[in-house]
Every structure is written in structure tokens, then in C-alpha cells.
Coordinates of C-alpha atoms in Angstrom, one line a residue:
M3 CA 53.2 100.7 102.3
N4 CA 56.2 98.7 103.5
P5 CA 59.3 100.4 102.0
I6 CA 61.1 97.1 101.8
R7 CA 59.9 95.0 98.8
P8 CA 60.9 91.4 98.3
F9 CA 61.8 90.4 94.7
T10 CA 62.9 87.3 92.8
L11 CA 65.8 87.4 90.5
D12 CA 64.9 85.9 87.1
V13 CA 67.0 87.0 84.2
P14 CA 65.2 86.7 80.9
E15 CA 66.5 83.8 78.8
K16 CA 67.0 86.1 75.9
D17 CA 69.7 87.9 77.9
L18 CA 71.5 84.6 78.4
D19 CA 71.2 83.8 74.7
D20 CA 72.7 87.3 73.8
L21 CA 75.6 86.6 76.2
R22 CA 76.4 83.3 74.5
Q23 CA 76.1 84.8 71.0
R24 CA 78.5 87.6 71.9
L25 CA 81.0 85.2 73.5
A26 CA 80.9 83.1 70.3
A27 CA 81.6 86.2 68.1
T28 CA 84.5 87.5 70.2
R29 CA 87.3 89.0 68.2
W30 CA 90.4 87.9 70.2
P31 CA 93.5 90.0 70.5
V32 CA 96.8 88.9 69.0
D33 CA 99.1 87.3 71.6
G34 CA 102.1 89.3 72.7
P35 CA 105.5 88.1 73.8
D36 CA 105.6 85.3 76.3
V37 CA 106.0 87.3 79.5
G38 CA 103.5 85.4 81.7
T39 CA 100.8 87.7 83.1
E40 CA 103.0 90.8 83.2
Q41 CA 100.9 92.5 80.5
G42 CA 97.6 91.1 81.8
P43 CA 95.6 87.9 81.6
Q44 CA 96.9 85.6 78.8
T45 CA 94.6 85.0 75.9
A46 CA 94.4 81.2 76.3
R47 CA 93.2 81.7 79.9
I48 CA 90.5 84.1 79.0
R49 CA 89.4 82.1 75.9
A50 CA 89.0 79.1 78.2
L51 CA 87.0 81.2 80.7
A52 CA 84.8 82.6 78.0
E53 CA 84.1 79.1 76.5
H54 CA 83.2 77.8 79.9
W55 CA 80.9 80.8 80.3
R56 CA 79.3 80.2 76.9
T57 CA 78.8 76.4 77.1
R58 CA 78.9 75.1 80.7
H59 CA 78.2 77.8 83.2
D60 CA 74.8 77.6 84.9
W61 CA 73.5 81.1 85.8
R62 CA 70.3 79.6 87.1
A63 CA 72.2 77.9 89.9
A64 CA 73.6 81.3 91.0
E65 CA 70.0 82.7 90.9
R66 CA 68.9 79.9 93.2
T67 CA 71.6 80.8 95.7
L68 CA 70.7 84.5 95.7
N69 CA 66.9 83.9 95.8
G70 CA 67.4 81.3 98.5
W71 CA 69.0 84.0 100.8
G72 CA 66.0 86.3 100.3
L73 CA 66.3 89.3 98.1
F74 CA 64.8 92.7 98.9
R75 CA 64.8 96.2 97.4
T76 CA 64.3 99.5 99.2
E77 CA 64.6 103.2 98.1
I78 CA 67.1 105.2 100.2
D79 CA 67.9 108.8 99.4
G80 CA 66.2 108.5 96.0
L81 CA 68.0 105.3 94.9
D82 CA 66.8 101.7 94.9
I83 CA 69.2 99.5 96.9
D84 CA 69.1 95.7 96.5
F85 CA 70.1 93.5 99.4
A86 CA 69.9 90.0 100.7
H87 CA 68.7 89.5 104.2
V88 CA 69.4 86.1 105.9
R89 CA 68.0 85.9 109.4
S90 CA 69.4 83.4 111.9
P91 CA 67.2 80.8 113.5
H92 CA 68.4 82.3 116.7
E93 CA 66.3 85.4 117.4
D94 CA 68.9 87.0 119.7
A95 CA 71.6 86.9 117.0
L96 CA 73.6 90.0 116.4
P97 CA 72.7 91.8 113.1
L98 CA 75.7 92.2 110.8
V99 CA 76.0 94.1 107.5
L100 CA 78.7 92.8 105.2
T101 CA 79.9 95.1 102.3
H102 CA 81.6 93.8 99.2
G103 CA 84.1 95.6 97.0
W104 CA 85.1 95.7 93.4
P105 CA 85.3 93.5 91.3
G106 CA 83.3 91.4 93.8
S107 CA 79.7 91.2 94.8
I108 CA 77.5 89.8 97.6
L109 CA 78.4 86.4 96.2
E110 CA 81.9 86.9 97.8
F111 CA 80.1 85.8 101.0
R112 CA 78.4 82.7 99.8
H113 CA 80.6 80.4 101.9
V114 CA 80.2 82.3 105.1
V115 CA 76.5 83.1 105.2
G116 CA 75.6 79.7 106.5
P117 CA 78.2 79.5 109.3
L118 CA 77.4 83.1 110.4
T119 CA 73.7 82.7 110.5
D120 CA 73.4 79.1 111.7
P121 CA 76.6 78.3 113.6
E122 CA 75.3 75.2 115.2
A123 CA 74.8 73.6 111.8
H124 CA 78.5 74.3 111.1
G125 CA 80.2 73.2 114.2
G126 CA 79.7 76.5 116.2
H127 CA 77.6 77.7 119.1
A128 CA 74.3 79.6 119.1
R129 CA 76.0 82.4 120.9
D130 CA 78.0 83.2 117.7
A131 CA 74.9 83.7 115.5
F132 CA 74.4 86.7 113.2
H133 CA 71.4 88.0 111.2
V134 CA 73.2 88.8 107.9
V135 CA 72.5 91.8 105.7
L136 CA 74.2 91.9 102.3
P137 CA 73.6 95.1 100.4
T138 CA 74.8 95.6 96.9
L139 CA 76.8 98.8 96.4
P140 CA 75.1 101.6 94.4
G141 CA 75.6 100.9 90.7
F142 CA 76.7 97.4 91.3
G143 CA 74.7 94.3 90.3
F144 CA 71.0 94.9 90.2
S145 CA 71.1 97.9 92.6
A146 CA 70.1 101.1 90.8
A147 CA 72.7 103.2 89.1
P148 CA 73.0 106.8 90.5
A149 CA 71.8 109.4 88.0
E150 CA 73.8 112.1 89.7
P151 CA 77.2 112.5 91.2
G152 CA 77.7 112.1 94.9
W153 CA 77.2 108.4 95.6
G154 CA 80.6 107.7 97.1
V155 CA 81.7 106.2 100.4
G156 CA 80.0 108.8 102.7
R157 CA 76.6 108.7 101.1
T158 CA 76.7 104.9 100.9
A159 CA 77.6 104.6 104.6
K160 CA 74.7 106.9 105.4
A161 CA 72.4 104.7 103.3
W162 CA 73.6 101.5 105.1
E163 CA 72.8 103.2 108.5
T164 CA 69.3 104.0 107.2
L165 CA 68.9 100.4 105.9
M166 CA 69.8 98.8 109.3
A167 CA 67.3 101.2 111.0
R168 CA 64.6 100.4 108.5
L169 CA 65.1 96.7 109.2
G170 CA 64.5 97.4 112.9
Y171 CA 68.0 96.7 114.1
E172 CA 69.0 98.8 117.1
R173 CA 72.4 97.1 117.8
W174 CA 74.5 95.8 114.9
G175 CA 78.0 95.2 113.5
A176 CA 79.6 95.9 110.2
Q177 CA 82.2 94.1 108.1
G178 CA 83.9 95.0 104.9
G179 CA 86.8 94.4 102.5
D180 CA 88.2 96.5 99.6
L181 CA 85.6 99.3 98.9
G182 CA 83.6 97.7 101.7
S183 CA 86.4 98.5 104.1
A184 CA 86.0 102.2 103.3
V185 CA 82.3 102.1 103.8
T186 CA 82.6 100.2 107.0
E187 CA 85.2 102.6 108.4
E188 CA 83.0 105.5 107.4
L189 CA 80.2 104.0 109.4
A190 CA 82.4 103.9 112.4
H191 CA 83.7 107.4 111.9
R192 CA 80.2 108.9 111.6
G193 CA 79.1 107.1 114.7
A194 CA 76.3 105.3 113.0
A195 CA 73.4 104.8 115.3
G196 CA 73.5 101.3 116.8
L197 CA 76.9 100.3 115.5
V198 CA 78.7 98.3 118.1
G199 CA 81.9 97.2 116.3
I200 CA 83.5 96.5 112.9
H201 CA 85.6 93.9 111.2
L202 CA 87.8 94.6 108.3
N203 CA 89.8 92.4 105.9
M204 CA 91.5 95.3 104.2
L205 CA 93.0 98.3 106.0
T206 CA 93.0 101.6 104.0
F207 CA 95.7 103.6 105.8
D208 CA 99.2 104.2 104.5
P209 CA 102.2 103.8 106.9
T210 CA 103.9 107.0 107.9
P211 CA 107.5 107.8 106.7
D212 CA 108.7 106.9 110.2
E213 CA 107.0 103.6 110.1
V214 CA 108.4 102.9 106.7
A215 CA 111.9 103.7 107.9
A216 CA 111.6 101.4 110.9
A217 CA 109.9 98.5 109.1
D218 CA 110.8 95.0 110.1
P219 CA 111.4 92.3 107.5
D220 CA 107.7 91.3 107.3
E221 CA 106.6 95.0 107.1
R222 CA 109.2 95.6 104.4
A223 CA 107.9 92.7 102.4
A224 CA 104.4 94.2 102.6
L225 CA 105.7 97.6 101.5
D226 CA 107.5 96.0 98.6
D227 CA 104.3 94.2 97.5
A228 CA 102.2 97.4 97.8
E229 CA 104.8 99.2 95.7
R230 CA 104.7 96.5 93.1
Y231 CA 101.0 96.7 93.0
R232 CA 100.9 100.5 92.6
H233 CA 103.4 100.5 89.7
H234 CA 102.4 97.3 87.8
Q235 CA 98.9 96.2 88.7
S236 CA 96.8 99.2 89.5
A237 CA 96.0 100.6 86.0
Y238 CA 92.4 99.6 86.5
A239 CA 92.1 101.9 89.5
A240 CA 93.7 104.8 87.8
L241 CA 91.4 104.6 84.8
Q242 CA 88.2 104.0 86.9
S243 CA 89.2 106.9 89.1
T244 CA 89.5 109.3 86.2
Q245 CA 87.7 108.2 83.1
P246 CA 85.4 105.2 83.9
Q247 CA 83.2 106.0 80.9
T248 CA 86.1 105.4 78.5
I249 CA 86.5 101.8 79.5
G250 CA 82.7 101.5 80.0
Y251 CA 82.0 101.2 76.3
S252 CA 84.1 98.1 76.0
L253 CA 82.8 96.6 79.3
A254 CA 79.2 97.1 78.2
D255 CA 79.7 95.7 74.7
S256 CA 82.1 92.7 75.1
P257 CA 81.6 90.0 77.7
A258 CA 85.0 88.7 76.9
G259 CA 86.5 92.1 77.5
L260 CA 84.7 92.4 80.8
A261 CA 85.9 88.9 81.7
A262 CA 89.5 89.9 81.1
W263 CA 89.1 93.3 83.0
L264 CA 87.8 91.6 86.1
H265 CA 89.9 88.4 85.8
A266 CA 93.1 90.4 86.0
I267 CA 92.2 91.4 89.6
F268 CA 91.5 87.9 90.8
Q269 CA 94.7 86.8 89.0
D270 CA 96.9 89.4 90.6
Q271 CA 95.3 89.8 94.0
G272 CA 94.2 86.3 94.8
G273 CA 96.2 83.9 97.0
T274 CA 97.9 82.3 94.0
P275 CA 99.2 85.2 91.9
G276 CA 99.2 84.5 88.2
D277 CA 96.6 81.7 88.5
A278 CA 93.2 82.8 89.6
E279 CA 91.6 79.4 89.0
A280 CA 93.9 77.9 91.6
S281 CA 92.2 80.1 94.2
F282 CA 88.7 80.5 92.9
D283 CA 86.2 78.0 91.5
V284 CA 85.6 78.8 87.8
D285 CA 81.8 78.7 88.1
E286 CA 81.9 81.0 91.1
L287 CA 84.1 83.4 89.2
L288 CA 81.5 83.4 86.4
D289 CA 78.6 83.8 88.8
N290 CA 80.3 87.0 90.1
L291 CA 81.2 88.1 86.5
S292 CA 77.6 87.6 85.5
L293 CA 76.5 90.0 88.2
Y294 CA 78.3 92.7 86.2
W295 CA 77.4 91.6 82.7
L296 CA 73.7 90.7 83.0
P297 CA 72.5 94.0 84.6
G298 CA 75.0 96.0 82.5
S299 CA 76.5 97.4 85.7
A300 CA 80.2 97.2 84.8
V301 CA 80.6 100.9 84.0
T302 CA 78.3 102.1 86.8
A303 CA 80.3 100.0 89.3
A304 CA 83.6 101.4 87.9
R305 CA 82.3 104.9 88.6
F306 CA 82.5 104.2 92.4
Y307 CA 86.3 104.7 92.0
W308 CA 85.6 108.1 90.4
E309 CA 83.3 109.0 93.3
L310 CA 85.9 107.9 95.8
T311 CA 88.5 110.2 94.2
R312 CA 86.0 113.1 93.8
E313 CA 85.0 113.1 97.4
G314 CA 88.6 112.9 98.6
W315 CA 87.7 110.1 101.1
R316 CA 90.3 109.5 103.8
P317 CA 90.4 106.9 106.5
P318 CA 88.8 107.9 109.8
F319 CA 92.0 107.9 111.7
S320 CA 93.4 110.6 109.4
R321 CA 90.5 112.8 110.6
E322 CA 90.4 111.8 114.3
S323 CA 92.9 109.5 115.7
P324 CA 92.6 106.8 116.7
L325 CA 89.4 104.9 116.0
A326 CA 88.0 103.8 119.4
L327 CA 85.2 101.5 118.2
P328 CA 85.8 97.8 118.8
T329 CA 87.6 96.5 115.7
G330 CA 88.7 93.2 114.4
V331 CA 90.9 92.4 111.4
T332 CA 91.7 89.5 109.2
M333 CA 95.0 89.8 107.3
T334 CA 96.0 87.4 104.6
P335 CA 99.6 86.8 103.5
R336 CA 99.1 87.5 99.8
D337 CA 97.0 90.6 100.0
V338 CA 98.8 93.3 98.1
V339 CA 98.0 96.0 100.8
R340 CA 98.9 94.2 104.0
K341 CA 99.4 96.0 107.3
S342 CA 101.2 94.8 110.4
R343 CA 99.6 94.5 113.8
R344 CA 101.8 97.2 115.3
W345 CA 100.9 99.7 112.6
T346 CA 97.2 98.7 113.0
E347 CA 97.2 99.2 116.8
K348 CA 98.2 102.8 116.4
R349 CA 95.1 103.6 114.3
Y350 CA 92.5 101.4 116.2
S351 CA 92.8 102.0 119.9
N352 CA 90.3 99.2 120.6
L353 CA 91.7 96.4 118.4
V354 CA 89.9 93.4 119.9
H355 CA 91.2 90.8 117.3
F356 CA 93.9 90.6 114.7
G357 CA 93.7 87.4 112.7
Q358 CA 96.3 86.2 110.3
T359 CA 95.6 83.4 107.8
A360 CA 98.1 80.9 106.6
S361 CA 97.2 81.5 103.0
G362 CA 94.9 83.5 100.8
G363 CA 94.8 86.9 99.1
H364 CA 92.6 90.0 98.8
F365 CA 89.2 88.2 99.0
A366 CA 89.3 86.8 102.5
A367 CA 85.6 85.7 102.9
W368 CA 85.8 83.9 99.5
E369 CA 89.3 82.4 99.8
Q370 CA 89.5 81.7 103.5
P371 CA 85.9 81.3 104.7
E372 CA 86.6 79.2 107.9
Q373 CA 89.2 81.6 109.2
F374 CA 87.1 84.6 108.2
V375 CA 84.1 83.3 110.1
A376 CA 86.3 82.6 113.2
D377 CA 87.7 86.1 113.1
V378 CA 84.3 87.7 112.7
R379 CA 83.0 85.7 115.7
A380 CA 86.0 86.6 117.8
T381 CA 85.6 90.3 116.9
F382 CA 82.0 90.6 118.1
A383 CA 82.1 88.1 121.0
G384 CA 82.6 90.9 123.5
V385 CA 79.9 93.3 122.2
R386 CA 76.9 91.0 122.1

């Protein structure tokens, strides 16, 4: 029997009806003092988002996008992993696994799948083509939720290596942002069979005290933004790293509560801080949000932070320095965890590309798809 099983996503209509009923019955919090978004998403913004979700959002359109890519499921290490597999029309294309983060999903990549797999149809060249593999992290979306501890970065990276081998890919690249950066770096550190290079749009290392002391103005601004994030915008990470089950009851029961929990990240970490809808299409935000609500995966996805803390994961260069695999980077000006090129070069001895976008935040593939595609192509041009 083929261990890879195709499937079609078709959420029961009763689940969509239940969502609409719950949104209509939301008990809204009392507004606090007018301090902008300092205390979190404003009630009026989340009420508008919830109303759009209840009355205008078309989940079936998102299903068509996902099913159009080709959805598959395979059991790895006792866990069913879902993934999209979009093959290029060019047979000699380089396979590329792209890993999303939290609170994202494989839909983060909806605007780059076409240009990556079929570059000629998007103003590129056949030599830039990729076969794209989009796995859903364990416990996210419709991937199975782990029933035992241990599914953190290390085990996930090992599963991705198995997945690429199972697909018959002998030479392949990897890309990731947010949690996906950690998984991608782990693939590089473990020397995954066939891995020829990586591209990252978030770098996980912390500058050394000497680097902090010698920071130039741009590096100082990045350090200030990171400090502001740690002290004022990272409560979600602290809770999900320690007691994800506590917030899980609310996330599983209230779609409006889930909307606010996730919207806060897009609000704070997108390219237009304080105004998520200026950076992200509302329906696309709701498509992504629905991939947490409909399968009931909000709490199981949150547990990935607990696993990350439990395994004590550290970047590869903190274990063996520097990382020698060909590496490319996309850095956006509004990412809250930016790193400079000179800091990066010390950790990646084979930095083949360092792209800097003119705008955008934490979600590079979603916010800056054209630059993202160009940077990915440049990263892997020398290893095909």
C-alpha cells in the first residue's frame, strides 16, 4: 500500500453553521481606556472581523485553493502529517519544503506557490522552478495532534526528512519563517539527507553582548524593537510555552476569542503595526484563522511552544559554529526580531544571499511575495 494518501478537504456544513452561531452569540468584553492597541486588539476591530467571518467570509473558496494544490496525508513516526504537494511542470525543478509558523499555516504561501512552481507563467525562467512541498506542523490545521510529548523542533525536522525521502526527492532545499525557521535550521544542523541549502525569513539567534555593545544605528533600532516585543507583545509566547492548556479552553470554545488571540500577532508583527488589515486581506486572515477553528487545533498548535521550551531547542550555530550549508535570508524592516547582515555572516559561513525588503513585517511570504520569491530563487541558484 502506498503510504501517501491523497485526500480532499470538505468541512461539514454543520461545522460552518456552528461557527456562525457561536459568533452571533459572542459575549463581548467591556472596552478599556483608549490606549490604542497597547492592551491588545480593540473591540471594534475584532467585532468587525467576527461579523465579516459570520456573514461574508467564504470558507469554500479557501478549500478550493487548498484542494487545488493537491492535499496528501502520510503517517510518520506514528503521526498523520498533512501536506500539499505542488509539482512544477518542469521535471528537473528543485524540490523545496516550506515550513510555516504560528499563528500562520500553509496558506501563508498562497501567493508564492505559483511563481515558485511555474516561474515562466510569472515572468521568470524555467531554471528557477521548484517542486513545492507544504507540510502542516504537527497539531496545526488538519495534521494529527500528538498524543504524547516530544513533537518539538527536532522530531518535526526528522519527520520532514522522512517526508522528502518518501516523496522520492534525493536533492532538495528547505525554507522557513517563525517556527518554520527553527525546523529548517534543525534540518541543516542534523545534515538531513539530500538537503542542499536553506532559506530563512526569521533568524533565531541572539546577538552577543559584544555585538550589542558595538551595534550601529540600524542594529540598535532592531535591538530596541526586539526589547519592546519581549516586554510588551510576547505574552502569548510566555503562556503557550508554559500553560497552553489554560488558554486552550477559551480558544476551543470561542471563535471570537480565537480571532483576537491570533489577530494580535498580525496586528503587532505585520508591516503596519496597529493595523493588521492594512497588511493582510481580511478574507485571507479569516482563511488562516479558520484553519485553527474548524479542526479545533488552536490548543494543539499552541503546545508547539511548550514543546520548544521543553526540548530546550537552540540554534545550530550555538552547537557547532558556524553553519556551513548554503543559506539565504530575507529580512523585512518591520520584523520585530531583525538581524543585521554582519551579525548573520558570523553564524552562516556560506551566506549566499541576504535580501532586504523595502517594507513588510514578520510574514515575508505573505506580505512581500515578489521579493520573497526573488530571494528564494537567488538562494538556490548555485546549488541546482
